[in-house]
Amino acid sequence: MSWLDEITFERADALRREFGTPCFLYAENTLRAAADAAKAFPAAYGLTVRYAMKAAPNANLLRRFLDWGLSFDASSLHEALRLEAAGVPLERVSLSSQQFDPGFADLHRRGMAVNACSLDQLRRFGEAFPGGRAGLRFNPGLGSGGTNRTNVGGPASSFGIWHESLDAARGMAAKHGLLIERIHSHIGSGSDPEVWKRVAGMTLDIARAFPEVEAVNLGGGYKVARMPDETATDLRRIGAPVRELFERFAAETGRRLRLEIEPGTFLIANAGAVLASVEDVVDTGDEGYRFIKLDTGMTEILRPSLYGAQHPIRVLSARRDGPDREYVVVGHCCESGDILTPAPGDPELLAPRRLGEARVGDICLVGGTGAYCAAMSAKNYNSYPEAPEVLLGSDGTARLIRRRQTLAQILENEIAAE
Ligand SMILES: *Cc1c(COP(=O)(O)O)cnc(C)c1O
């Protein structure tokens, strides 16, 4: 049973009165349990768990992961700066970015590890740090993801150096006297042990070509079960064969490689929920649908519109006698794609859900929204303000960790042309 199921109407209503809706909630206990599970990933010769902070970047979350012994993956220079601002030592950060802002050089000088994610990034790194130490992100040629949009490996993905360019990467590294200390491959969301084993094998083959490599980073992408019918990745199950491969590699080469993993989703998805109010209930007749309109939507939870992602939804009301009904749950934006109950994997299709009877003013909890929600939304669309974030502490407290944005803040950077 998840922490979400334990939230009563009275508790939800108290949170609503204190913080308003929509509002992000994060359960510290669940966060901690996920961090502990990640740290138990099987590894033969040492493990570094990096939180992929793009999943949810609030400093309070970052600092908790820091205290619990995690390191960090930054997907942009801005993320790295944000980690630093949160008090994370740069030695605990590695950068793997699609956009290689020149500011990387300053942060690298101060301790941040850099994974060059393309040949040109490697050239730029080499020019800035001749004789330096770099990591290389490869696209091993294989992907694993729920949809094309979450798949970040294989020929349809631009992430990393294409595996067939290995010699070119070696040449570029040699030209600048670079020491390649880490090989990285992150191929996206999946939980198939066979796929993890194959990717680990392919990544180790790449590591073979770089004799100074000390660590192999297999990225993130561990699936979690948001919905009752989904199965979570069993880290021990996908990790065991990977560990064997590292041991075999050590037996063959005498090199004991450290394993790095970079979970985002796994660490935080199910620790988050959005508290929302039922704004309206409408229907489109006998041949149509019954809709619940919430005061949230793609402004906080974009994943359903983007991927057809499924999030658990609970209706909470003071009445406990209403019949369950079929509802399509939609967001508050003037945008027909703003739906919270699309068909699985198909954001174009509506998939009505059986939920407790909803009336205007009731509360809805949308679960599984810890990852890629507060961090990745259609922020300020329709000029809705950014929603607040609240940490539900292990000690039972509810603490505001981000305020609701004000209209003045939305307008802050606008300049009159006259
Ligand atoms: C996004 C990302 C991750 C985390 O992916 P999840 O699916 O959230 O686990 C890890 N590493 C890199 C390089 C990423 O870009």
Tab-separated table of N, CA, C and O in Angstrom, residues 182-233:
chain	number	residue	atom	x	y	z
A	182	ARG	N	35.968	7.204	-17.765
A	182	ARG	CA	34.614	6.685	-17.514
A	182	ARG	C	33.868	6.527	-18.835
A	182	ARG	O	33.959	7.378	-19.712
A	183	ILE	N	33.162	5.405	-18.963
A	183	ILE	CA	32.286	5.207	-20.117
A	183	ILE	C	30.855	5.221	-19.606
A	183	ILE	O	30.519	4.590	-18.595
A	184	HIS	N	30.009	5.933	-20.323
A	184	HIS	CA	28.639	6.154	-19.889
A	184	HIS	C	27.695	5.721	-20.996
A	184	HIS	O	27.933	5.996	-22.172
A	185	SER	N	26.644	5.012	-20.620
A	185	SER	CA	25.583	4.761	-21.602
A	185	SER	C	24.246	4.758	-20.874
A	185	SER	O	24.041	3.992	-19.937
A	186	HIS	N	23.412	5.658	-21.241
A	186	HIS	CA	22.065	5.737	-20.653
A	186	HIS	C	21.095	5.547	-21.796
A	186	HIS	O	21.056	6.349	-22.721
A	187	ILE	N	20.330	4.458	-21.773
A	187	ILE	CA	19.500	4.163	-22.948
A	187	ILE	C	18.007	4.357	-22.708
A	187	ILE	O	17.212	4.123	-23.602
A	188	GLY	N	17.622	4.764	-21.500
A	188	GLY	CA	16.221	5.131	-21.332
A	188	GLY	C	15.420	4.159	-20.508
A	188	GLY	O	15.927	3.180	-19.995
A	189	SER	N	14.154	4.471	-20.388
A	189	SER	CA	13.318	3.772	-19.425
A	189	SER	C	13.018	2.347	-19.851
A	189	SER	O	12.402	2.114	-20.869
A	190	GLY	N	13.421	1.402	-19.067
A	190	GLY	CA	13.095	0.014	-19.350
A	190	GLY	C	13.397	-0.839	-18.143
A	190	GLY	O	14.095	-0.412	-17.241
A	191	SER	N	12.861	-2.046	-18.107
A	191	SER	CA	13.096	-2.892	-16.934
A	191	SER	C	13.376	-4.341	-17.332
A	191	SER	O	13.301	-5.229	-16.505
A	192	ASP	N	13.711	-4.565	-18.596
A	192	ASP	CA	13.960	-5.918	-19.067
A	192	ASP	C	15.398	-6.323	-18.720
A	192	ASP	O	16.354	-5.713	-19.196
A	193	PRO	N	15.572	-7.348	-17.874
A	193	PRO	CA	16.928	-7.742	-17.449
A	193	PRO	C	17.813	-8.112	-18.637
A	193	PRO	O	19.024	-7.850	-18.614
A	194	GLU	N	17.223	-8.706	-19.663
A	194	GLU	CA	18.006	-9.087	-20.840
A	194	GLU	C	18.612	-7.860	-21.512
A	194	GLU	O	19.757	-7.854	-21.948
A	195	VAL	N	17.795	-6.793	-21.610
A	195	VAL	CA	18.265	-5.556	-22.243
A	195	VAL	C	19.392	-4.946	-21.418
A	195	VAL	O	20.427	-4.536	-21.957
A	196	TRP	N	19.227	-4.916	-20.098
A	196	TRP	CA	20.272	-4.339	-19.240
A	196	TRP	C	21.568	-5.117	-19.370
A	196	TRP	O	22.651	-4.533	-19.423
A	197	LYS	N	21.416	-6.435	-19.468
A	197	LYS	CA	22.596	-7.270	-19.582
A	197	LYS	C	23.311	-6.992	-20.906
A	197	LYS	O	24.538	-6.863	-20.962
A	198	ARG	N	22.525	-6.884	-21.972
A	198	ARG	CA	23.140	-6.634	-23.280
A	198	ARG	C	23.829	-5.277	-23.319
A	198	ARG	O	24.935	-5.136	-23.834
A	199	VAL	N	23.144	-4.262	-22.761
A	199	VAL	CA	23.740	-2.924	-22.781
A	199	VAL	C	24.993	-2.878	-21.910
A	199	VAL	O	26.000	-2.275	-22.286
A	200	ALA	N	24.937	-3.559	-20.770
A	200	ALA	CA	26.125	-3.596	-19.906
A	200	ALA	C	27.275	-4.256	-20.658
A	200	ALA	O	28.417	-3.776	-20.628
A	201	GLY	N	26.970	-5.344	-21.370
A	201	GLY	CA	27.995	-6.044	-22.144
A	201	GLY	C	28.578	-5.149	-23.226
A	201	GLY	O	29.811	-5.056	-23.396
A	202	MET	N	27.706	-4.450	-23.944
A	202	MET	CA	28.180	-3.554	-25.006
A	202	MET	C	29.014	-2.418	-24.431
A	202	MET	O	30.016	-1.995	-25.019
A	203	THR	N	28.608	-1.913	-23.271
A	203	THR	CA	29.330	-0.797	-22.666
A	203	THR	C	30.699	-1.263	-22.172
A	203	THR	O	31.703	-0.555	-22.312
A	204	LEU	N	30.741	-2.473	-21.622
A	204	LEU	CA	32.035	-3.014	-21.188
A	204	LEU	C	32.952	-3.245	-22.385
A	204	LEU	O	34.172	-3.048	-22.290
A	205	ASP	N	32.370	-3.647	-23.525
A	205	ASP	CA	33.195	-3.801	-24.734
A	205	ASP	C	33.835	-2.468	-25.114
A	205	ASP	O	34.986	-2.418	-25.547
A	206	ILE	N	33.088	-1.404	-24.956
A	206	ILE	CA	33.641	-0.076	-25.254
A	206	ILE	C	34.750	0.247	-24.242
A	206	ILE	O	35.821	0.745	-24.602
A	207	ALA	N	34.478	-0.078	-22.959
A	207	ALA	CA	35.475	0.193	-21.909
A	207	ALA	C	36.786	-0.550	-22.178
A	207	ALA	O	37.868	-0.075	-21.820
A	208	ARG	N	36.681	-1.711	-22.822
A	208	ARG	CA	37.867	-2.501	-23.187
A	208	ARG	C	38.827	-1.690	-24.066
A	208	ARG	O	40.044	-1.827	-23.964
A	209	ALA	N	38.237	-0.841	-24.906
A	209	ALA	CA	39.046	-0.079	-25.860
A	209	ALA	C	39.750	1.114	-25.201
A	209	ALA	O	40.559	1.779	-25.844
A	210	PHE	N	39.412	1.397	-23.935
A	210	PHE	CA	40.026	2.544	-23.239
A	210	PHE	C	40.663	2.023	-21.948
A	210	PHE	O	39.989	1.889	-20.924
A	211	PRO	N	41.952	1.721	-21.990
A	211	PRO	CA	42.573	1.015	-20.868
A	211	PRO	C	42.580	1.780	-19.551
A	211	PRO	O	42.746	1.170	-18.501
A	212	GLU	N	42.396	3.114	-19.577
A	212	GLU	CA	42.432	3.854	-18.302
A	212	GLU	C	41.060	3.952	-17.651
A	212	GLU	O	40.936	4.529	-16.564
A	213	VAL	N	40.037	3.439	-18.309
A	213	VAL	CA	38.684	3.581	-17.753
A	213	VAL	C	38.591	2.901	-16.391
A	213	VAL	O	39.027	1.765	-16.222
A	214	GLU	N	38.034	3.653	-15.427
A	214	GLU	CA	37.899	3.137	-14.059
A	214	GLU	C	36.458	2.898	-13.649
A	214	GLU	O	36.177	2.195	-12.683
A	215	ALA	N	35.523	3.534	-14.384
A	215	ALA	CA	34.113	3.414	-14.003
A	215	ALA	C	33.246	3.297	-15.239
A	215	ALA	O	33.552	3.872	-16.285
A	216	VAL	N	32.181	2.539	-15.089
A	216	VAL	CA	31.189	2.421	-16.152
A	216	VAL	C	29.857	2.874	-15.580
A	216	VAL	O	29.438	2.414	-14.522
A	217	ASN	N	29.252	3.802	-16.279
A	217	ASN	CA	27.970	4.348	-15.841
A	217	ASN	C	26.874	3.827	-16.768
A	217	ASN	O	26.918	4.056	-17.974
A	218	LEU	N	25.906	3.110	-16.193
A	218	LEU	CA	24.840	2.533	-17.021
A	218	LEU	C	23.575	3.382	-17.027
A	218	LEU	O	22.520	2.932	-17.473
A	219	GLY	N	23.660	4.598	-16.524
A	219	GLY	CA	22.532	5.518	-16.636
A	219	GLY	C	21.369	5.143	-15.735
A	219	GLY	O	21.527	4.475	-14.720
A	220	GLY	N	20.198	5.618	-16.119
A	220	GLY	CA	18.995	5.362	-15.322
A	220	GLY	C	17.996	4.585	-16.147
A	220	GLY	O	18.378	3.741	-16.949
A	221	GLY	N	16.732	4.899	-15.935
A	221	GLY	CA	15.706	4.252	-16.738
A	221	GLY	C	15.004	3.100	-16.049
A	221	GLY	O	14.292	2.339	-16.691
A	222	TYR	N	15.179	2.971	-14.738
A	222	TYR	CA	14.503	1.887	-14.022
A	222	TYR	C	13.039	2.249	-13.862
A	222	TYR	O	12.707	3.273	-13.295
A	223	LYS	N	12.193	1.388	-14.369
A	223	LYS	CA	10.754	1.650	-14.337
A	223	LYS	C	10.190	1.485	-12.935
A	223	LYS	O	10.631	0.609	-12.192
A	224	VAL	N	9.235	2.302	-12.596
A	224	VAL	CA	8.515	2.112	-11.339
A	224	VAL	C	7.064	1.771	-11.658
A	224	VAL	O	6.596	2.023	-12.768
A	225	ALA	N	6.378	1.195	-10.704
A	225	ALA	CA	4.951	0.896	-10.894
A	225	ALA	C	4.147	2.046	-10.310
A	225	ALA	O	4.072	2.198	-9.093
A	226	ARG	N	3.610	2.870	-11.172
A	226	ARG	CA	2.725	3.923	-10.676
A	226	ARG	C	1.315	3.365	-10.512
A	226	ARG	O	0.628	3.656	-9.554
A	227	MET	N	0.914	2.559	-11.506
A	227	MET	CA	-0.434	1.988	-11.511
A	227	MET	C	-0.386	0.576	-10.940
A	227	MET	O	0.645	-0.096	-11.023
A	228	PRO	N	-1.527	0.108	-10.381
A	228	PRO	CA	-1.541	-1.227	-9.758
A	228	PRO	C	-1.137	-2.344	-10.730
A	228	PRO	O	-0.566	-3.348	-10.317
A	229	ASP	N	-1.420	-2.169	-12.029
A	229	ASP	CA	-1.109	-3.247	-12.979
A	229	ASP	C	0.293	-3.123	-13.583
A	229	ASP	O	0.660	-3.901	-14.450
A	230	GLU	N	1.071	-2.153	-13.127
A	230	GLU	CA	2.436	-2.008	-13.650
A	230	GLU	C	3.420	-2.713	-12.709
A	230	GLU	O	3.180	-2.792	-11.511
A	231	THR	N	4.535	-3.212	-13.279
A	231	THR	CA	5.529	-3.833	-12.407
A	231	THR	C	6.789	-2.980	-12.362
A	231	THR	O	7.238	-2.458	-13.375
A	232	ALA	N	7.327	-2.848	-11.164
A	232	ALA	CA	8.538	-2.058	-10.973
A	232	ALA	C	9.754	-2.890	-11.352
A	232	ALA	O	9.718	-4.114	-11.300
A	233	THR	N	10.813	-2.201	-11.734
A	233	THR	CA	12.076	-2.882	-11.987
A	233	THR	C	12.612	-3.429	-10.672
A	233	THR	O	12.668	-2.714	-9.673
